[in-house]
Short mmCIF file of C-alpha atoms in Angstrom, two decimals:
data_model
loop_
_atom_site.label_atom_id
_atom_site.label_comp_id
_atom_site.label_asym_id
_atom_site.label_seq_id
_atom_site.Cartn_x
_atom_site.Cartn_y
_atom_site.Cartn_z
CA MET G 12 -31.64 3.41 -3.08
CA ARG G 13 -28.77 4.64 -5.22
CA ARG G 14 -25.42 3.59 -3.87
CA THR G 15 -21.78 4.44 -4.38
CA SER G 16 -18.52 2.72 -3.47
CA LEU G 17 -16.25 4.30 -0.88
CA VAL G 18 -13.33 2.70 -2.69
CA LEU G 19 -13.95 4.82 -5.76
CA ALA G 20 -14.44 7.97 -3.70
CA GLY G 21 -11.85 7.47 -0.99
CA LEU G 22 -8.96 5.37 -2.17
CA LEU G 23 -8.01 7.70 -4.96
CA ALA G 24 -7.32 10.43 -2.42
CA PRO G 25 -4.17 9.85 -0.34
CA ALA G 26 -5.24 8.64 3.02
CA ALA G 27 2.88 5.09 5.44
CA LEU G 28 2.91 2.54 3.05
CA SER G 29 0.52 -0.30 2.55
CA ALA G 30 0.21 -2.05 5.90
CA GLN G 31 -2.37 -2.81 8.56
CA LEU G 32 -0.88 0.03 10.62
CA PRO G 33 0.84 2.85 8.70
CA ASP G 34 4.46 3.54 9.57
CA PRO G 35 4.50 6.73 11.67
CA SER G 36 8.21 7.41 11.09
CA PRO G 37 9.79 9.23 8.12
CA ARG G 38 13.07 8.40 9.88
CA ALA G 39 12.45 4.71 9.19
CA LEU G 40 11.86 5.41 5.50
CA ALA G 41 15.10 7.41 5.26
CA MET G 42 17.08 4.54 6.81
CA GLY G 43 15.81 1.93 4.37
CA GLY G 44 13.36 0.36 6.80
CA ALA G 45 16.14 -0.99 9.05
CA TYR G 46 14.24 0.16 12.11
CA THR G 47 13.20 -2.71 14.36
CA SER G 48 16.09 -1.90 16.74
CA LEU G 49 15.78 1.91 16.57
CA ALA G 50 12.08 2.76 16.95
CA ARG G 51 11.33 5.22 19.73
CA GLY G 52 8.15 5.83 21.71
CA TYR G 53 5.00 5.82 19.56
CA GLU G 54 7.09 4.55 16.60
CA ALA G 55 7.51 1.22 18.41
CA VAL G 56 3.81 0.43 18.00
CA ALA G 57 4.30 -0.10 14.26
CA TRP G 58 7.88 -1.44 14.35
CA ASN G 59 8.60 -3.39 17.53
CA PRO G 60 6.66 -2.99 20.80
CA ALA G 61 9.60 -4.36 22.81
CA MET G 62 11.51 -1.11 22.14
CA LEU G 63 9.17 0.56 24.65
CA SER G 64 11.16 -0.93 27.53
CA ALA G 65 14.63 -0.88 25.98
CA ASN G 66 17.46 1.07 27.60
CA GLY G 67 17.48 4.67 26.44
CA ARG G 68 13.75 4.77 25.72
CA PRO G 69 12.13 8.23 25.92
CA GLY G 70 9.81 8.82 28.85
CA LEU G 71 7.12 10.63 26.86
CA THR G 72 6.48 10.96 23.14
CA ILE G 73 3.63 12.52 21.21
CA GLY G 74 3.21 11.77 17.54
CA LEU G 75 1.88 14.64 15.45
CA PRO G 76 0.50 13.94 11.94
CA HIS G 77 2.72 11.87 9.68
CA LEU G 78 2.04 11.32 5.99
CA SER G 79 3.70 9.05 3.44
CA LEU G 80 2.90 8.39 -0.19
CA GLU G 81 4.23 5.88 -2.72
CA VAL G 82 3.51 6.29 -6.42
CA GLY G 83 4.87 4.30 -9.32
CA SER G 84 4.30 1.51 -11.77
CA ASN G 85 5.60 -1.91 -12.72
CA THR G 86 7.02 -0.47 -15.93
CA TYR G 87 8.04 3.17 -15.83
CA ASN G 88 10.40 4.82 -13.36
CA TRP G 89 10.29 8.35 -12.01
CA GLY G 90 12.62 9.56 -14.76
CA ASP G 91 10.20 8.33 -17.41
CA PHE G 92 7.29 10.20 -15.83
CA LYS G 93 9.30 13.42 -15.68
CA LYS G 94 10.59 13.06 -19.24
CA TYR G 95 7.38 12.19 -21.06
CA ALA G 96 4.59 13.78 -19.03
CA ASN G 97 2.88 16.69 -20.85
CA HIS G 98 5.16 16.34 -23.90
CA SER G 99 4.44 15.54 -27.53
CA LEU G 100 5.69 12.03 -28.23
CA SER G 101 7.76 11.11 -31.26
CA ASP G 102 7.49 7.66 -32.83
CA ALA G 103 10.73 6.72 -31.05
CA ASP G 104 9.26 7.85 -27.71
CA LYS G 105 6.11 5.80 -28.29
CA GLN G 106 8.09 2.71 -29.19
CA TYR G 107 10.27 3.08 -26.08
CA LEU G 108 7.20 3.37 -23.84
CA LEU G 109 5.61 0.33 -25.49
CA ASP G 110 8.79 -1.76 -25.32
CA GLN G 111 9.06 -1.11 -21.57
CA ILE G 112 5.80 -2.97 -20.97
CA GLY G 113 7.07 -6.25 -22.40
CA LEU G 114 5.41 -9.02 -24.36
CA ASP G 115 1.83 -9.27 -25.65
CA ASP G 116 0.32 -10.54 -22.39
CA SER G 117 2.10 -7.95 -20.23
CA VAL G 118 0.31 -5.07 -18.53
CA LEU G 119 1.09 -1.54 -17.42
CA THR G 120 0.26 -1.06 -13.73
CA VAL G 121 0.08 2.27 -11.92
CA ARG G 122 -0.18 2.29 -8.12
CA ASP G 123 -0.87 4.74 -5.31
CA ILE G 124 -0.22 3.69 -1.71
CA ALA G 125 -0.90 6.36 0.88
CA GLY G 126 -1.37 6.62 4.60
CA ILE G 127 -1.67 9.03 7.45
CA SER G 128 -0.86 8.58 11.12
CA PRO G 129 -2.71 11.46 12.80
CA PHE G 130 -1.70 10.75 16.37
CA GLY G 131 0.56 8.65 18.57
CA LEU G 132 1.43 8.64 22.26
CA SER G 133 3.81 6.79 24.56
CA ILE G 134 4.29 7.04 28.29
CA GLY G 135 7.06 4.78 29.56
CA PRO G 136 6.33 1.19 28.48
CA PHE G 137 2.82 1.99 27.19
CA ALA G 138 1.99 3.39 23.74
CA PHE G 139 -0.94 4.05 21.43
CA ALA G 140 -1.09 4.85 17.72
CA ALA G 141 -3.72 5.34 15.02
CA GLY G 142 -3.49 5.35 11.25
CA THR G 143 -5.39 5.06 7.99
CA THR G 144 -4.05 3.35 4.88
CA GLY G 145 -5.30 3.39 1.29
CA ASP G 146 -3.96 1.25 -1.57
CA VAL G 147 -5.14 1.33 -5.18
CA ASP G 148 -3.68 0.18 -8.49
CA PHE G 149 -4.83 0.08 -12.10
CA SER G 150 -3.50 -2.20 -14.84
CA LEU G 151 -3.91 -1.71 -18.58
CA GLY G 152 -3.14 -4.42 -21.13
CA ARG G 153 -0.30 -3.86 -23.61
CA ASP G 154 -2.71 -3.81 -26.56
CA ALA G 155 -4.71 -1.01 -24.97
CA VAL G 156 -1.54 1.02 -24.38
CA GLU G 157 -0.51 0.54 -28.01
CA LEU G 158 -3.95 1.72 -29.16
CA ALA G 159 -3.65 4.82 -26.97
CA LEU G 160 -0.17 5.62 -28.31
CA TYR G 161 -0.61 4.91 -32.01
CA GLY G 162 -4.35 4.93 -32.65
CA ASN G 163 -6.03 2.28 -34.77
CA ALA G 164 -3.81 2.80 -37.83
CA ALA G 165 -1.25 0.33 -36.42
CA ARG G 166 -3.69 -2.54 -36.99
CA SER G 167 -6.01 -1.70 -39.84
CA GLY G 168 -5.78 -4.85 -41.94
CA PRO G 169 -8.41 -7.59 -42.20
CA SER G 170 -8.77 -9.62 -39.00
CA GLU G 171 -6.37 -7.30 -37.14
CA PHE G 172 -7.74 -6.00 -33.85
CA PHE G 173 -6.80 -4.70 -30.41
CA THR G 174 -7.86 -6.05 -27.01
CA ALA G 175 -7.76 -4.84 -23.41
CA ARG G 176 -6.67 -8.25 -22.16
CA GLY G 177 -5.19 -8.13 -18.65
CA SER G 178 -6.75 -4.79 -17.67
CA ARG G 179 -7.89 -4.69 -14.06
CA ALA G 180 -8.10 -2.57 -10.90
CA ARG G 181 -8.10 -3.21 -7.16
CA GLY G 182 -8.12 -1.21 -3.95
CA TRP G 183 -8.76 -1.18 -0.22
CA ALA G 184 -8.80 1.23 2.71
CA ALA G 185 -8.70 0.68 6.47
CA THR G 186 -8.11 2.44 9.77
CA THR G 187 -6.23 0.78 12.62
CA LEU G 188 -6.06 1.67 16.33
CA ALA G 189 -3.23 -0.02 18.22
CA GLY G 190 -1.93 -0.22 21.77
CA SER G 191 1.40 -1.62 22.97
CA PHE G 192 3.07 -2.65 26.22
CA ALA G 193 6.59 -3.87 27.00
CA HIS G 194 8.50 -5.17 30.00
CA ALA G 195 12.23 -5.65 30.54
CA PHE G 196 14.19 -8.42 32.31
CA ARG G 197 17.77 -8.60 33.47
CA ILE G 198 19.56 -11.68 32.10
CA PRO G 199 23.24 -12.70 32.21
CA ALA G 200 23.78 -11.47 28.63
CA GLY G 201 22.30 -8.03 29.33
CA ARG G 202 18.78 -6.64 29.15
CA LEU G 203 15.90 -8.49 27.46
CA SER G 204 12.72 -6.62 26.61
CA LEU G 205 9.49 -8.26 25.47
CA GLY G 206 6.53 -6.42 24.03
CA VAL G 207 3.12 -6.93 22.49
CA THR G 208 0.86 -4.81 20.28
CA TYR G 209 -2.86 -5.32 19.85
CA LYS G 210 -4.39 -3.82 16.69
CA LYS G 211 -8.06 -3.25 15.98
CA THR G 212 -8.73 -2.68 12.27
CA TYR G 213 -11.78 -1.08 10.68
CA GLY G 214 -12.10 -1.85 6.97
CA HIS G 215 -13.65 0.96 4.94
CA GLY G 216 -13.56 -0.46 1.43
CA LEU G 217 -12.49 -3.41 -0.71
CA ALA G 218 -12.89 -3.58 -4.49
CA ARG G 219 -11.71 -5.39 -7.60
CA ALA G 220 -12.53 -5.08 -11.31
CA ASN G 221 -11.41 -7.18 -14.32
CA GLU G 222 -11.80 -7.10 -18.07
CA THR G 223 -13.29 -10.41 -19.24
CA ALA G 224 -13.45 -9.97 -23.04
CA SER G 225 -12.61 -7.18 -25.48
CA SER G 226 -11.95 -6.49 -29.13
CA PHE G 227 -11.44 -3.34 -31.25
CA GLY G 228 -11.28 -3.71 -35.03
CA ILE G 229 -11.95 -1.50 -38.08
CA ASN G 230 -11.65 -3.89 -41.03
CA PRO G 231 -13.83 -5.00 -42.74
CA ALA G 232 -16.25 -3.15 -40.44
CA PHE G 233 -15.89 -1.06 -37.32
CA THR G 234 -16.58 -3.32 -34.30
CA VAL G 235 -15.94 -2.76 -30.61
CA THR G 236 -16.73 -5.26 -27.85
CA ALA G 237 -15.88 -4.73 -24.18
CA ALA G 238 -16.94 -6.83 -21.21
CA GLY G 239 -15.93 -6.83 -17.57
CA HIS G 240 -17.14 -7.18 -14.01
CA ALA G 241 -16.51 -5.61 -10.62
CA ILE G 242 -17.15 -6.39 -6.96
CA TYR G 243 -17.00 -3.72 -4.27
CA THR G 244 -18.19 -2.77 -0.80
CA ASN G 245 -21.18 -0.50 -1.17
CA TYR G 246 -22.28 2.68 0.57
CA ALA G 247 -25.62 4.43 0.50
CA SER G 248 -25.58 7.68 -1.45
CA ASP G 249 -26.83 9.55 1.62
CA PHE G 250 -24.06 8.22 3.90
CA ASP G 251 -22.86 11.36 5.69
CA PRO G 252 -20.43 10.63 8.53
CA GLN G 253 -20.56 13.27 11.25
CA GLY G 254 -17.67 12.06 13.38
CA PRO G 255 -15.25 9.23 14.20
CA GLY G 256 -18.09 7.05 15.49
CA ASP G 257 -19.73 7.01 12.05
CA ILE G 258 -16.43 6.15 10.32
CA LEU G 259 -15.28 3.51 12.82
CA GLY G 260 -18.63 1.82 13.24
CA GLY G 261 -21.85 0.93 11.50
CA GLU G 262 -21.98 1.66 7.79
CA GLY G 263 -18.48 3.10 7.84
CA THR G 264 -16.91 -0.29 8.55
CA PRO G 265 -17.94 -3.09 6.20
CA GLY G 266 -14.77 -4.87 7.32
CA SER G 267 -13.31 -5.56 10.77
CA GLY G 268 -10.39 -7.47 12.20
CA TYR G 269 -7.56 -7.59 14.68
CA GLY G 270 -3.89 -8.44 14.84
CA VAL G 271 -1.34 -9.17 17.56
CA ASP G 272 2.37 -8.42 17.15
CA VAL G 273 4.98 -9.83 19.53
CA GLY G 274 8.55 -8.56 19.73
CA GLY G 275 11.78 -8.88 21.62
CA VAL G 276 14.90 -6.75 22.08
CA LEU G 277 18.26 -7.88 23.49
CA GLN G 278 20.73 -5.22 24.58
CA LEU G 279 24.04 -6.87 25.26
CA GLY G 280 25.75 -5.91 28.50
CA GLY G 281 28.86 -3.78 28.00
CA SER G 282 28.04 -3.35 24.33
CA ARG G 283 26.41 -0.68 22.20
CA LEU G 284 24.74 -3.38 20.13
CA THR G 285 20.97 -3.97 20.11
CA LEU G 286 19.37 -7.09 18.58
CA SER G 287 15.66 -7.35 17.89
CA ALA G 288 12.94 -9.49 16.33
CA VAL G 289 9.19 -9.06 15.87
CA LEU G 290 6.44 -11.26 14.48
CA VAL G 291 3.78 -9.09 12.86
CA ASN G 292 0.28 -10.57 13.06
CA ALA G 293 1.34 -13.58 15.08
CA PHE G 294 -2.40 -13.88 15.64
CA GLY G 295 -5.17 -12.13 13.80
CA SER G 296 -7.92 -12.14 11.20
CA MET G 297 -9.85 -9.81 8.94
CA THR G 298 -13.43 -10.34 7.81
CA TRP G 299 -15.69 -8.40 5.45
CA ASP G 300 -19.48 -8.27 5.68
CA ALA G 301 -20.74 -10.25 2.66
CA SER G 302 -24.05 -8.36 2.75
CA ARG G 303 -22.20 -5.11 1.99
CA PHE G 304 -20.89 -6.18 -1.43
CA ALA G 305 -22.37 -5.15 -4.76
CA TYR G 306 -21.52 -6.77 -8.09
CA GLU G 307 -21.72 -5.39 -11.61
CA ARG G 308 -21.23 -7.14 -14.95
CA ALA G 309 -21.50 -5.37 -18.29
CA THR G 310 -21.03 -6.05 -22.00
CA PHE G 311 -20.85 -3.14 -24.43
CA GLN G 312 -20.82 -3.55 -28.20
CA VAL G 313 -20.63 -1.07 -31.07
CA VAL G 314 -21.11 -2.43 -34.62
CA GLN G 315 -21.07 -0.70 -37.99
CA THR G 316 -24.17 -1.65 -39.94
CA ALA G 317 -24.35 -2.50 -43.64
CA GLY G 318 -25.62 1.00 -44.35
CA GLY G 319 -22.62 2.63 -42.67
CA GLY G 320 -24.40 3.60 -39.48
CA VAL G 321 -23.41 2.58 -35.98
CA GLN G 322 -25.46 0.46 -33.59
CA ASP G 323 -24.55 0.14 -29.91
CA THR G 324 -25.77 -2.37 -27.33
CA LEU G 325 -25.28 -2.40 -23.56
CA ILE G 326 -26.13 -5.44 -21.44
CA ARG G 327 -25.68 -4.76 -17.70
CA THR G 328 -26.29 -6.83 -14.61
CA THR G 329 -26.25 -5.25 -11.15
CA LEU G 330 -26.56 -7.38 -7.99
CA GLN G 331 -26.86 -5.43 -4.73
CA THR G 332 -27.78 -8.05 -2.15
CA GLU G 333 -25.97 -11.06 -0.76
CA ALA G 334 -28.78 -13.36 -1.91
CA GLN G 335 -28.56 -12.06 -5.47
CA ILE G 336 -24.80 -12.58 -5.59
CA ASN G 337 -25.06 -16.07 -4.09
CA ALA G 338 -27.61 -17.02 -6.76
CA ASP G 339 -25.27 -15.96 -9.59
CA PRO G 340 -22.38 -18.49 -9.98
CA ILE G 341 -20.06 -16.00 -11.71
CA ALA G 342 -20.66 -13.24 -9.17
CA ARG G 343 -20.36 -15.61 -6.21
CA ALA G 344 -17.07 -17.09 -7.46
CA TYR G 345 -15.63 -13.61 -8.12
CA ARG G 346 -16.59 -12.32 -4.66
CA ASP G 347 -15.18 -15.43 -2.98
CA SER G 348 -11.88 -15.07 -4.86
CA VAL G 349 -11.56 -11.52 -3.50
CA LEU G 350 -12.34 -12.58 0.07
CA GLN G 351 -9.78 -15.41 0.00
CA ASN G 352 -6.97 -12.86 0.24
CA SER G 353 -8.63 -10.13 2.30
CA SER G 354 -6.60 -10.31 5.54
CA PHE G 355 -3.20 -8.80 6.29
CA ALA G 356 0.20 -10.43 5.86
CA ARG G 357 2.10 -12.25 8.60
CA VAL G 358 5.72 -11.06 8.61
CA LEU G 359 8.84 -11.93 10.60
CA ARG G 360 11.36 -9.09 11.02
CA ALA G 361 14.79 -9.08 12.65
CA GLY G 362 17.37 -6.35 13.02
CA LEU G 363 20.37 -4.94 14.83
CA ALA G 364 21.58 -1.47 15.65
CA TYR G 365 24.84 0.06 16.82
CA ARG G 366 24.96 3.49 18.43
CA ARG G 367 27.94 5.60 19.32
CA GLY G 368 27.55 9.27 20.10
CA MET G 369 25.72 11.01 17.28
CA LEU G 370 26.05 8.01 14.94
CA SER G 371 23.49 5.21 14.57
CA LEU G 372 23.93 2.23 12.24
CA ALA G 373 21.25 -0.37 11.60
CA ALA G 374 20.56 -3.45 9.51
CA GLY G 375 17.51 -5.64 9.17
CA GLY G 376 15.65 -8.26 7.23
CA GLN G 377 12.14 -9.57 6.90
CA LEU G 378 10.42 -12.72 5.68
CA ARG G 379 6.76 -12.87 4.66
CA LEU G 380 5.09 -15.93 6.18
CA SER G 381 1.66 -15.39 4.60
CA GLU G 382 0.28 -12.99 2.00
CA GLY G 383 -2.39 -10.37 2.58
CA LEU G 384 -3.96 -7.18 1.33
CA ASP G 385 -0.81 -5.21 2.14
CA ARG G 386 2.10 -5.38 -0.30
CA GLN G 387 4.71 -7.01 1.89
CA PRO G 388 7.69 -8.38 -0.09
CA ALA G 389 8.44 -12.10 0.17
CA GLN G 390 11.83 -11.21 1.63
CA GLN G 391 13.85 -8.05 2.11
CA VAL G 392 17.17 -6.92 3.58
CA SER G 393 18.02 -3.34 4.48
CA GLY G 394 20.60 -1.10 6.06
CA GLY G 395 20.72 2.51 7.18
CA ALA G 396 22.74 5.19 8.98
CA GLU G 397 22.02 8.41 10.82
CA TYR G 398 24.43 11.11 11.93
CA ARG G 399 23.22 14.07 13.96
CA LEU G 400 25.20 17.08 12.85
CA LEU G 401 25.60 19.64 15.65
CA HIS G 402 23.24 17.45 17.69
CA VAL G 403 20.16 18.96 16.01
CA LEU G 404 20.42 18.24 12.27
CA PRO G 405 20.04 14.52 11.46
CA LEU G 406 21.41 13.25 8.15
CA ARG G 407 20.06 9.84 7.12
CA ALA G 408 20.58 7.37 4.30
CA GLY G 409 19.49 3.81 3.63
CA VAL G 410 19.32 1.00 1.12
CA ALA G 411 17.01 -2.00 0.84
CA THR G 412 16.31 -4.77 -1.65
CA ASP G 413 13.80 -7.57 -2.08
CA PHE G 414 16.15 -9.08 -4.73
CA LYS G 415 13.90 -7.76 -7.48
CA SER G 416 13.91 -4.04 -6.69
CA LEU G 417 16.47 -1.68 -5.18
CA ILE G 418 15.40 1.10 -2.81
CA LEU G 419 17.73 4.05 -2.13
CA SER G 420 16.53 6.48 0.51
CA GLY G 421 17.56 9.53 2.45
CA GLY G 422 16.24 12.27 4.64
CA THR G 423 16.87 14.98 7.17
CA GLY G 424 14.98 17.05 9.71
CA LEU G 425 15.33 19.02 12.89
CA GLN G 426 15.66 17.82 16.48
CA LEU G 427 15.48 20.69 18.93
CA LEU G 428 14.16 20.84 22.52
CA GLY G 429 12.21 17.63 22.01
CA LEU G 430 10.62 18.72 18.74
CA ASN G 431 11.34 16.34 15.84
CA ILE G 432 10.47 17.35 12.26
CA ASP G 433 11.42 14.82 9.60
CA PHE G 434 11.47 14.66 5.79
CA SER G 435 12.33 11.56 3.78
CA ALA G 436 12.28 10.27 0.21
CA ALA G 437 13.14 7.02 -1.51
CA SER G 438 13.62 5.90 -5.10
CA ILE G 439 12.60 2.38 -6.15
CA SER G 440 14.26 0.86 -9.22
CA GLY G 441 14.19 -2.61 -10.73
CA SER G 442 11.92 -4.89 -12.69
CA GLU G 443 9.02 -5.16 -10.22
CA ARG G 444 7.78 -1.79 -8.98
CA PRO G 445 9.74 1.34 -9.95
CA GLY G 446 8.53 4.45 -8.20
CA VAL G 447 9.13 6.99 -5.48
CA VAL G 448 8.15 7.31 -1.83
CA PHE G 449 7.82 10.49 0.22
CA GLY G 450 7.38 10.88 3.97
CA VAL G 451 6.92 13.86 6.26
CA GLY G 452 5.95 14.16 9.90
CA ALA G 453 6.52 15.70 13.29
CA GLY G 454 6.62 14.57 16.89
CA LEU G 455 7.57 15.49 20.43
CA ILE G 456 10.09 13.17 22.08
CA TRP G 457 11.46 13.63 25.60
#
């Protein structure tokens, strides 16, 4: 039966940023992610469940669809994309673009991290949220970029050739359903709230591809060699989901897992200060069905013959069962290397917030305790502010850094008669992952 990979079909279409549960709050993005002490209602499911029983919590909230999208690269910033896209490039432009990538073994990486939170609900200390996240990136070796910019004339001498060394791709997609509960206690220092979130995750796709050998030369004869391999979760070509049950079960979920977040909030008596902490994935795991993986390995060669003609050869290996992959040492090792890092990160977050009238100030930090599929920074600090102009027009700004990149963010919206409409954007600069992030969403909060 012919098969196709959901990763190739689904991850390229935007599905909150890369996480087990997408962030349902553009407000959080606008305030630099300093949100563990400010999350309200359904937002608390993703940020800190203990906020569900904090003083000042809303009685009822309904989350309408929220969407966020991050695009960027490890090399070029948003200004570069705007300046050079759809323009003829001069030699100086080409050299600038090539110099940005770095040394010979460096790569150009382009990423797309997208998520949608279609629904959320909180009633008092109980809340529920759902979300789907997709994350995909492609990397191209510096040599390959140079070939694309300059053509083969840049290396036309004897024994001069190009490679695609370092080129690779990876992606994943998952849906998470989560429920939270919190309870508050009176203590001498004020009010202590404790909360817990249970997350059930349905993995839709996991894939990775790598170049293994490559060469492009024209002297003394035209010769091209390219080899690579890929591993991916496989879907039947006739897979036709008719509803949520088909997507969140059976063939629609080659991966499954769970996670438990625990959080706390301390509101000091006689003070407007709120302190909070949350451990994301204090417990949890993620597994992928080994029988659902397919593996492909291919070598392609084009050689100019003595008579001036061209001869091409393709050698391709396709393994579509678990037994076939286990019997092939290269395929088995590649699959196992992908599965070694196929869970979600464990993260410790802490924050504080100060509120006075229409003004809210917040600061926070996080520390990654274990790596995972999601792109959680090893450490990050952030700060943000919100001022509600005329009680209905929120103005927000934030800043965050992981000590390699700087994130500047802002946003606004409308808060009227319980309806909240929010828009946010952020710019990422630095040496690691320049790019931009956009967020939009709506909710009802009473």
